[in-house]
Each structure stands twice: as structure tokens, then as C-alpha cells.
PDB file of C-alpha atoms in Angstrom:
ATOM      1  CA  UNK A   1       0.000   0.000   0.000  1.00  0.00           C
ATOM      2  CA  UNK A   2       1.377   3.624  -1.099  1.00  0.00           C
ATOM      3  CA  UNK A   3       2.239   6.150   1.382  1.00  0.00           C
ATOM      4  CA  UNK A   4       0.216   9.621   1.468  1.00  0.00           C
ATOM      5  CA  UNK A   5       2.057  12.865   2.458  1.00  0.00           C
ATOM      6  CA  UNK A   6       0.550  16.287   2.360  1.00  0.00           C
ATOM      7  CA  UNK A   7       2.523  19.530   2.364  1.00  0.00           C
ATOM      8  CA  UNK A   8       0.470  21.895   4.419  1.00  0.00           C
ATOM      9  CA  UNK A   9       1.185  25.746   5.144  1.00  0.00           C
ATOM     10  CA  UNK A  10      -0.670  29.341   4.516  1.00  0.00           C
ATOM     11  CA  UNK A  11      -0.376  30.631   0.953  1.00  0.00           C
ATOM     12  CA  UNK A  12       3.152  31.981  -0.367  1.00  0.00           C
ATOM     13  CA  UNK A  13       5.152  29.450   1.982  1.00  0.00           C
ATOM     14  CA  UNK A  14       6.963  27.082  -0.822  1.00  0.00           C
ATOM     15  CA  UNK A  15       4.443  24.012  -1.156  1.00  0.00           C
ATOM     16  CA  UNK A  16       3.898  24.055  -4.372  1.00  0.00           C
ATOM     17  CA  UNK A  17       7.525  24.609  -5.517  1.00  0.00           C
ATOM     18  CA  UNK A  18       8.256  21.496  -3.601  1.00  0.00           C
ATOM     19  CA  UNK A  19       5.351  19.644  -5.375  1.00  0.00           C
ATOM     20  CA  UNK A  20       7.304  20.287  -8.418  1.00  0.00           C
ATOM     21  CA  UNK A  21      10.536  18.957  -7.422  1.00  0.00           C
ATOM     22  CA  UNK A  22       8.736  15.492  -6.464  1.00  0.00           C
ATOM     23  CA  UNK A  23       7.050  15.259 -10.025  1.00  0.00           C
ATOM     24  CA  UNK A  24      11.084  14.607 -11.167  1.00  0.00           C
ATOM     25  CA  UNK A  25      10.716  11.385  -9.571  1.00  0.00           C
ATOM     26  CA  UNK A  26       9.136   8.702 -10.900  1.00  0.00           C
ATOM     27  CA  UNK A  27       8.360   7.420  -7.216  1.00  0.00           C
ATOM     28  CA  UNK A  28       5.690  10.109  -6.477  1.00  0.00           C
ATOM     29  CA  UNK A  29       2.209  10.469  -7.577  1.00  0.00           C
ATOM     30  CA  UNK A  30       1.571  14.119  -7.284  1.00  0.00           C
ATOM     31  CA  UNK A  31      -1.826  15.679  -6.727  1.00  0.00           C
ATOM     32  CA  UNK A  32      -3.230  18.983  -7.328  1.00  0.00           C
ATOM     33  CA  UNK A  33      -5.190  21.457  -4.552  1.00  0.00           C
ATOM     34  CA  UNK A  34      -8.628  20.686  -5.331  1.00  0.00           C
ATOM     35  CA  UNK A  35      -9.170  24.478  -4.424  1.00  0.00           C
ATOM     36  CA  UNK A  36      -7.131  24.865  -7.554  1.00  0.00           C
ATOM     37  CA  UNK A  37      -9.134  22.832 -10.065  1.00  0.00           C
ATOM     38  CA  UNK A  38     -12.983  23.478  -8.278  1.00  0.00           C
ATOM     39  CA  UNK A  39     -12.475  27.289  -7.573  1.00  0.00           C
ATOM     40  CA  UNK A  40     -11.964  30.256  -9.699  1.00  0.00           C
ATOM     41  CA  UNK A  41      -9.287  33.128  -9.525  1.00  0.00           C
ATOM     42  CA  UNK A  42     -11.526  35.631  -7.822  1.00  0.00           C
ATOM     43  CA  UNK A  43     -12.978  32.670  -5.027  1.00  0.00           C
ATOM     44  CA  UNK A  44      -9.152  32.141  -4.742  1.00  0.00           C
ATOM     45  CA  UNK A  45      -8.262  35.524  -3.966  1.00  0.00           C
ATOM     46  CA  UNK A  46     -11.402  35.611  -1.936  1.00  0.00           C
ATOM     47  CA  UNK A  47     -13.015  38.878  -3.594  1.00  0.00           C
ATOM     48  CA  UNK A  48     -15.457  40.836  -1.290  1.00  0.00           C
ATOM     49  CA  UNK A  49     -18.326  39.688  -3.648  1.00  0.00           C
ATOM     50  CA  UNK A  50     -17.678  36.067  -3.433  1.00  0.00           C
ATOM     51  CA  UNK A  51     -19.958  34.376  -1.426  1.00  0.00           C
ATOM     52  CA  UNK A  52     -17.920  32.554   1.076  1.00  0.00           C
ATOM     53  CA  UNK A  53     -20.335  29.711   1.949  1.00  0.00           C
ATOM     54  CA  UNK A  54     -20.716  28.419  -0.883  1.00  0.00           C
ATOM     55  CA  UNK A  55     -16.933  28.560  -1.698  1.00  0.00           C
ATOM     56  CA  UNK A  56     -16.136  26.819   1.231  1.00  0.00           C
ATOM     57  CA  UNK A  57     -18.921  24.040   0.567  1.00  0.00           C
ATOM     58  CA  UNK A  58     -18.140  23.357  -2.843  1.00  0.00           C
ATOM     59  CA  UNK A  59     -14.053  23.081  -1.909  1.00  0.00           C
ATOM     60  CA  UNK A  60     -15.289  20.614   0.762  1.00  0.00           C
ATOM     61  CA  UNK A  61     -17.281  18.354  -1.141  1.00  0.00           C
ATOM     62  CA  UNK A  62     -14.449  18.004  -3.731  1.00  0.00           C
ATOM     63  CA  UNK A  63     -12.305  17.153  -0.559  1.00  0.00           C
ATOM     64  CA  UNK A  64     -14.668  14.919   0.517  1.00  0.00           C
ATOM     65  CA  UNK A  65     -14.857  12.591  -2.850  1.00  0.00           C
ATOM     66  CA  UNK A  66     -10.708  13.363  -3.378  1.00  0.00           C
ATOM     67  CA  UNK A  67     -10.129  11.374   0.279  1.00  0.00           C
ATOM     68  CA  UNK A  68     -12.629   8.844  -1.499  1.00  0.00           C
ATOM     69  CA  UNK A  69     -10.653   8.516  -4.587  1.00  0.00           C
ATOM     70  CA  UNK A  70      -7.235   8.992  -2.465  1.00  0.00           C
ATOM     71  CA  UNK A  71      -8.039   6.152  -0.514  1.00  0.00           C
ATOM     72  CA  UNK A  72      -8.322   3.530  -3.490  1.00  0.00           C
ATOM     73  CA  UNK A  73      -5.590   4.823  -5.238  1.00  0.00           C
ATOM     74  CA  UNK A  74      -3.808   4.338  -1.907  1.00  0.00           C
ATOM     75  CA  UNK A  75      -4.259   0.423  -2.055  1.00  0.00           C
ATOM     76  CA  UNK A  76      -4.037   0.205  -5.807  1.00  0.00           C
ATOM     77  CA  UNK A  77      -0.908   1.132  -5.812  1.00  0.00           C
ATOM     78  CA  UNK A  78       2.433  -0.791  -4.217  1.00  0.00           C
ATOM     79  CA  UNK A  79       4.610   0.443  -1.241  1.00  0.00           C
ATOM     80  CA  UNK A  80       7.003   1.699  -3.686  1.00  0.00           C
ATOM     81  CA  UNK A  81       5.325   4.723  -4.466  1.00  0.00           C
ATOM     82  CA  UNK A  82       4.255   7.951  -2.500  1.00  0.00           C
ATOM     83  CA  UNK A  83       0.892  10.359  -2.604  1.00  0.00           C
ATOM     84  CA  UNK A  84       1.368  13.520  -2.706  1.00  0.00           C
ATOM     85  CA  UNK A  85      -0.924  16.246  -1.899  1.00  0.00           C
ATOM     86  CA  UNK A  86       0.070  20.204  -2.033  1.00  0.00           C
ATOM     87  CA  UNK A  87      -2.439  21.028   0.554  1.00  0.00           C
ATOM     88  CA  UNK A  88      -4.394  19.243   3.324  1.00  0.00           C
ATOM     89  CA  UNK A  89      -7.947  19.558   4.904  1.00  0.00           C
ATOM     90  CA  UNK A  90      -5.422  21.288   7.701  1.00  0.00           C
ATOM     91  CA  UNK A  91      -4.713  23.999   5.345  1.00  0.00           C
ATOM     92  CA  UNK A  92      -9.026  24.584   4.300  1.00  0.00           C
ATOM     93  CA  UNK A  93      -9.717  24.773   7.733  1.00  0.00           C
ATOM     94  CA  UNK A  94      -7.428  27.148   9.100  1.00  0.00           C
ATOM     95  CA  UNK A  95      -8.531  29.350   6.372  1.00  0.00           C
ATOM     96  CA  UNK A  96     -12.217  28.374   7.349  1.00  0.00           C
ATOM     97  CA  UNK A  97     -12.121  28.796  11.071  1.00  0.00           C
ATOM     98  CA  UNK A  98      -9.558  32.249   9.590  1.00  0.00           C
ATOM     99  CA  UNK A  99     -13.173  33.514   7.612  1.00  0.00           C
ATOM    100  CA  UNK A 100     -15.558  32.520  10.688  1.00  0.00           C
ATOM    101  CA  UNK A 101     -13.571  34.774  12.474  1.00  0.00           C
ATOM    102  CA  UNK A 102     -13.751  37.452   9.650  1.00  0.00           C
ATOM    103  CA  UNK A 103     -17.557  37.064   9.539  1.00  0.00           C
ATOM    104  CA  UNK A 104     -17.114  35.446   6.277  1.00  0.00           C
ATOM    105  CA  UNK A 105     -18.405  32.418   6.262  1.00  0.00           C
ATOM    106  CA  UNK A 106     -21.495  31.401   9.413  1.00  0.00           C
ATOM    107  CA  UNK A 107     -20.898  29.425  11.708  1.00  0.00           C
ATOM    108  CA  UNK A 108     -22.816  26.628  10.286  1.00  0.00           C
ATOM    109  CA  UNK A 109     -20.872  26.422   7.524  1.00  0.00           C
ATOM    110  CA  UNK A 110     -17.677  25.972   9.761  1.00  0.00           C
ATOM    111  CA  UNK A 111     -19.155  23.724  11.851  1.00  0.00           C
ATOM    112  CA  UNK A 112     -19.527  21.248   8.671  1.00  0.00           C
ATOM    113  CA  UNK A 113     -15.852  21.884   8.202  1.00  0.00           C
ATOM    114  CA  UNK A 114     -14.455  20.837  11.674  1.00  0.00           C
ATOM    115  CA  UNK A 115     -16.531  17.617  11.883  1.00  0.00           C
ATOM    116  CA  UNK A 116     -15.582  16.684   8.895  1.00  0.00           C
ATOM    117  CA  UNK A 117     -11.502  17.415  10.115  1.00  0.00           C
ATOM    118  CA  UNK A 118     -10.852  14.267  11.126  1.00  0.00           C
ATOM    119  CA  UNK A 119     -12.551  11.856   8.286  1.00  0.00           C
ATOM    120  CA  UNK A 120     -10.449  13.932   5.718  1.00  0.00           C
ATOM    121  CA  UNK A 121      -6.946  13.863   7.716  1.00  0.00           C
ATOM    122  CA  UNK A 122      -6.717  10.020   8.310  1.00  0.00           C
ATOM    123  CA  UNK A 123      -5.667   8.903   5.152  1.00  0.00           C
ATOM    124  CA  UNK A 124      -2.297  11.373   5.338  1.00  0.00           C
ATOM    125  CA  UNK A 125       0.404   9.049   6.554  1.00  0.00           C
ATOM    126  CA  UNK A 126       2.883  12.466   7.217  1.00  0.00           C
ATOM    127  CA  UNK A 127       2.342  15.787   6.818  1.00  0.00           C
ATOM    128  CA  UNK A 128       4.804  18.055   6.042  1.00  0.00           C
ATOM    129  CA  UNK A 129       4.854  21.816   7.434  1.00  0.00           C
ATOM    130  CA  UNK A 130       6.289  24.747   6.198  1.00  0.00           C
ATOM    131  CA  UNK A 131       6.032  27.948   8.429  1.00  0.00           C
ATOM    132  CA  UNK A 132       5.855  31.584   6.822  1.00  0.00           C
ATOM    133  CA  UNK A 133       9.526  32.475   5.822  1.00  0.00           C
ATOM    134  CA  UNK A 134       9.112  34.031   2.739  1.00  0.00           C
ATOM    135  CA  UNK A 135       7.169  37.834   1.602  1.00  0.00           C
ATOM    136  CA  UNK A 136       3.895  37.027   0.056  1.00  0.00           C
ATOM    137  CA  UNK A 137       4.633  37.741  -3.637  1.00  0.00           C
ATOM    138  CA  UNK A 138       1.155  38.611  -6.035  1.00  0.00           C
ATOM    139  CA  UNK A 139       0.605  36.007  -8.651  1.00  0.00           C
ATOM    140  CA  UNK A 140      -2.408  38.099  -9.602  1.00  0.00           C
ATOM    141  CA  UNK A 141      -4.094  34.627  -7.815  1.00  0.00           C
ATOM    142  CA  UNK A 142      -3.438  34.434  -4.066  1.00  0.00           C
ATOM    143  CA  UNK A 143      -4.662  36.430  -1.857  1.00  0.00           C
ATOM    144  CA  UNK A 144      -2.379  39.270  -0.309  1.00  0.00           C
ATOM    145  CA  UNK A 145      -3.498  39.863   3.313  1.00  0.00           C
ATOM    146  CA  UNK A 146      -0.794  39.124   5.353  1.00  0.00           C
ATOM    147  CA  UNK A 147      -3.106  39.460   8.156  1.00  0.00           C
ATOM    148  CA  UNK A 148      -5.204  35.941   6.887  1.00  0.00           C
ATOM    149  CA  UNK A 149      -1.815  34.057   6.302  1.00  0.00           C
ATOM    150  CA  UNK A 150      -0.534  34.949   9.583  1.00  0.00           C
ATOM    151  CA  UNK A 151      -4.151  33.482  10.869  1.00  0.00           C
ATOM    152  CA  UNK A 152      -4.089  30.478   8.988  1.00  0.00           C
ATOM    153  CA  UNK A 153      -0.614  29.907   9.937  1.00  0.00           C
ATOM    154  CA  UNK A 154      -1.378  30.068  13.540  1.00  0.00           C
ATOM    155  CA  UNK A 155      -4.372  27.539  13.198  1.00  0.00           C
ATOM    156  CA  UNK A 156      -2.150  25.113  11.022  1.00  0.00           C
ATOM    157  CA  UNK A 157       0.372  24.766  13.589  1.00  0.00           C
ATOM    158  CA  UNK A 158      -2.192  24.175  15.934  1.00  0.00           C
ATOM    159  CA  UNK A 159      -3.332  21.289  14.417  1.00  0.00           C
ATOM    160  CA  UNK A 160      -0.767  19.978  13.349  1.00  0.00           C
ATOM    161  CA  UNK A 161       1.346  19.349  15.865  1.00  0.00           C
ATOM    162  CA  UNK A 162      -2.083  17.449  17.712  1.00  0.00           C
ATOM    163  CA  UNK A 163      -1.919  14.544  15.004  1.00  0.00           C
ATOM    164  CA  UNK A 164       2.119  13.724  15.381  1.00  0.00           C
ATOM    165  CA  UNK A 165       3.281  12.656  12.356  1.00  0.00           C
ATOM    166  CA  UNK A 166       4.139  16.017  11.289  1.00  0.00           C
ATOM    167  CA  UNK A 167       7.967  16.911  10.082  1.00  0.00           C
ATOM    168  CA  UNK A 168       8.509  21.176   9.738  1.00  0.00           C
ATOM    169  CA  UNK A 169      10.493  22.082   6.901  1.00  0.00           C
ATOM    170  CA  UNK A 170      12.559  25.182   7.181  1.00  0.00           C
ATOM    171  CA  UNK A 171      14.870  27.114   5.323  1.00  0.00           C
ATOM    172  CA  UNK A 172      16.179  27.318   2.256  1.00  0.00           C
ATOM    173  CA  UNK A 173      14.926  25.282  -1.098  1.00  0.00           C
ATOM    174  CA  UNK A 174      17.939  22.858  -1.169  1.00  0.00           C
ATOM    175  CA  UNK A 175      17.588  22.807   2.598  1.00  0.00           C
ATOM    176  CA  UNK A 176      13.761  21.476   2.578  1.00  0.00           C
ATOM    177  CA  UNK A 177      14.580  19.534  -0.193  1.00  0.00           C
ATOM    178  CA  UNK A 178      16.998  17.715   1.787  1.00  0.00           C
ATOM    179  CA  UNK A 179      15.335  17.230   4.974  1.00  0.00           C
ATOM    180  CA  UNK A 180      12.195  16.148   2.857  1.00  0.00           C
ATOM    181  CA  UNK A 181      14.213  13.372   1.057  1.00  0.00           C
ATOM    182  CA  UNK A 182      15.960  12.074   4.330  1.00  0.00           C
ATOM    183  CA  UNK A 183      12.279  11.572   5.881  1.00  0.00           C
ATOM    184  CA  UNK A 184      10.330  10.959   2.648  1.00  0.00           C
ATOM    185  CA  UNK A 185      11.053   6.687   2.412  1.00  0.00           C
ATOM    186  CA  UNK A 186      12.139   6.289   5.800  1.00  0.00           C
TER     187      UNK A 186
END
């Protein structure tokens, strides 16, 4: 049975240029944010006129049948190989519980998010963190309050560090790089 790791982290902190350096190897199976492919550019920058609830229950229900697809793949596949994921359910809620705060999303909403938390973290084997070391750079996409990522940031680590299995990666590329390959097939 494959392994399952998940890089998780507020926005701008080097997940997705690590994705990119595991594609190179044949050993990974890499999989994209379903934010990414469910949500557009202005529900990603989260626009004033974007209604947040719905968002936020459309990005969990394609969560919610990923972990379902994640999970067969995960036994299809031999002990050779490694999931991937450039974001966890970690990551969409501490930018939930981050917009329940904000008064953008209701607490309903939110609510359907945390009980759903631990369903949608089980399959993750390891999960990888990278703190904020980097300035927030516009890629006309992400969102550029420095305010949220701080917030999400904070509720990340929270988490995080309550399920174990969680290794922080720090510092440079090379640096991450090479802490992530001594603790990727061990």
C-alpha cells in the first residue's frame, strides 16, 4: 500500500515549488489542490463579492470525494510509491475557522468543516509543514493579506502538531529539499 504525504502551510510558503521537485521522480504520484481545479481566480483571492459559503462548501465536497478517490488509489498502488498532496484539509480549515472569524463564512458552515476534520486527515500518513519564511509575492491569484496568512498559519500549527506525524520544513529550497528526502522513504 502507497504512502500519502501532504505539504500543508498558509499561501506563499513554498508548497507548491516542492510539489514540483517530487514530479522529477518517478516514485511520487503528485496531486493537485482541489481548491485549484474546483475554484476560480476571484474565489481564490477571496473577492469581497464572493460568497464565502458556498466557496467553502463546494471546496469541501471536492475534498470529501478526493479522500474517497485517495483512498483507493492508496491500495491500488504498491509500497514503492508515494501520494502527494500540495495542501491538506489542515490547510481549508485554518482558512475556514480564519473567515468565521472574519464574519465570512457562518458558523454553520464551519461547523460542517471541523466535523468533517478528522474523516479527511486520516488517510495522510505524514504531513509536512512549512512555516511563513518568505514575503507574500502577487501572482495576480493568491490572496495578499498578510493578516489571513498569519491566521491560517497560527491555526495550522495548531493542528498539526495534535496529530504527530508532522515533520517542519525550514529554510532554504535545497535545505527542505533535503530534509524532505531524508524523511520521505524512511
Amino acid at each position: 500500500m502507497a504512502r500519502v504525504i501532504a505539504f500543508c502551510g498558509a499561501h506563499g510558503t513554498g508548497k507548491s515549488t516542492l510539489v514540483e521537485e517530487l514530479r522529477k521522480d518517478s516514485r511520487c504520484i503528485c496531486i493537485d489542490s482541489v481548491t485549484r481545479t474546483n475554484t476560480s481566480q476571484a474565489e481564490r483571492r477571496i473577492d469581497p463579492d464572493i460568497d464565502m459559503d458556498q466557496t467553502q462548501l463546494k471546496i469541501l465536497e471536492a475534498i470529501e470525494d478526493k479522500i474517497h478517490d485517495l483512498k483507493e488509489l492508496k491500495h491500488a498502488i504498491g509500497d514503492d510509491k508515494i501520494i502527494v498532496l500540495d495542501r491538506s484539509a489542515i490547510d481549508f480549515y485554518a482558512y475556514c475557522k480564519n473567515f468565521l472569524v472574519k464574519n465570512r463564512i457562518r458558523h454553520k458552515t464551519f461547523e460542517r468543516v471541523e466535523n468533517q476534520l478528522w474523516d479527511l486527515t486520516r488517510v495522510i500518513d505524514r504531513f509536512y509543514y512549512l512555516p511563513i519564511e518568505f514575503n507574500l509575492v502577487d501572482d495576480g491569484v493568491r490572496n495578499m493579506s498578510e493578516d489571513l496568512r498569519q491566521g491560517v498559519d497560527k491555526v495550522i500549527r495548531e493542528q498539526l502538531f495534535k496529530y504527530g506525524r508532522t515533520v517542519e520544513l525550514t529554510g532554504t529550497l535545497q535545505q527542505r529539499l533535503d530534509r524532505l528526502n531524508r524523511t520521505l522513504w524512511e
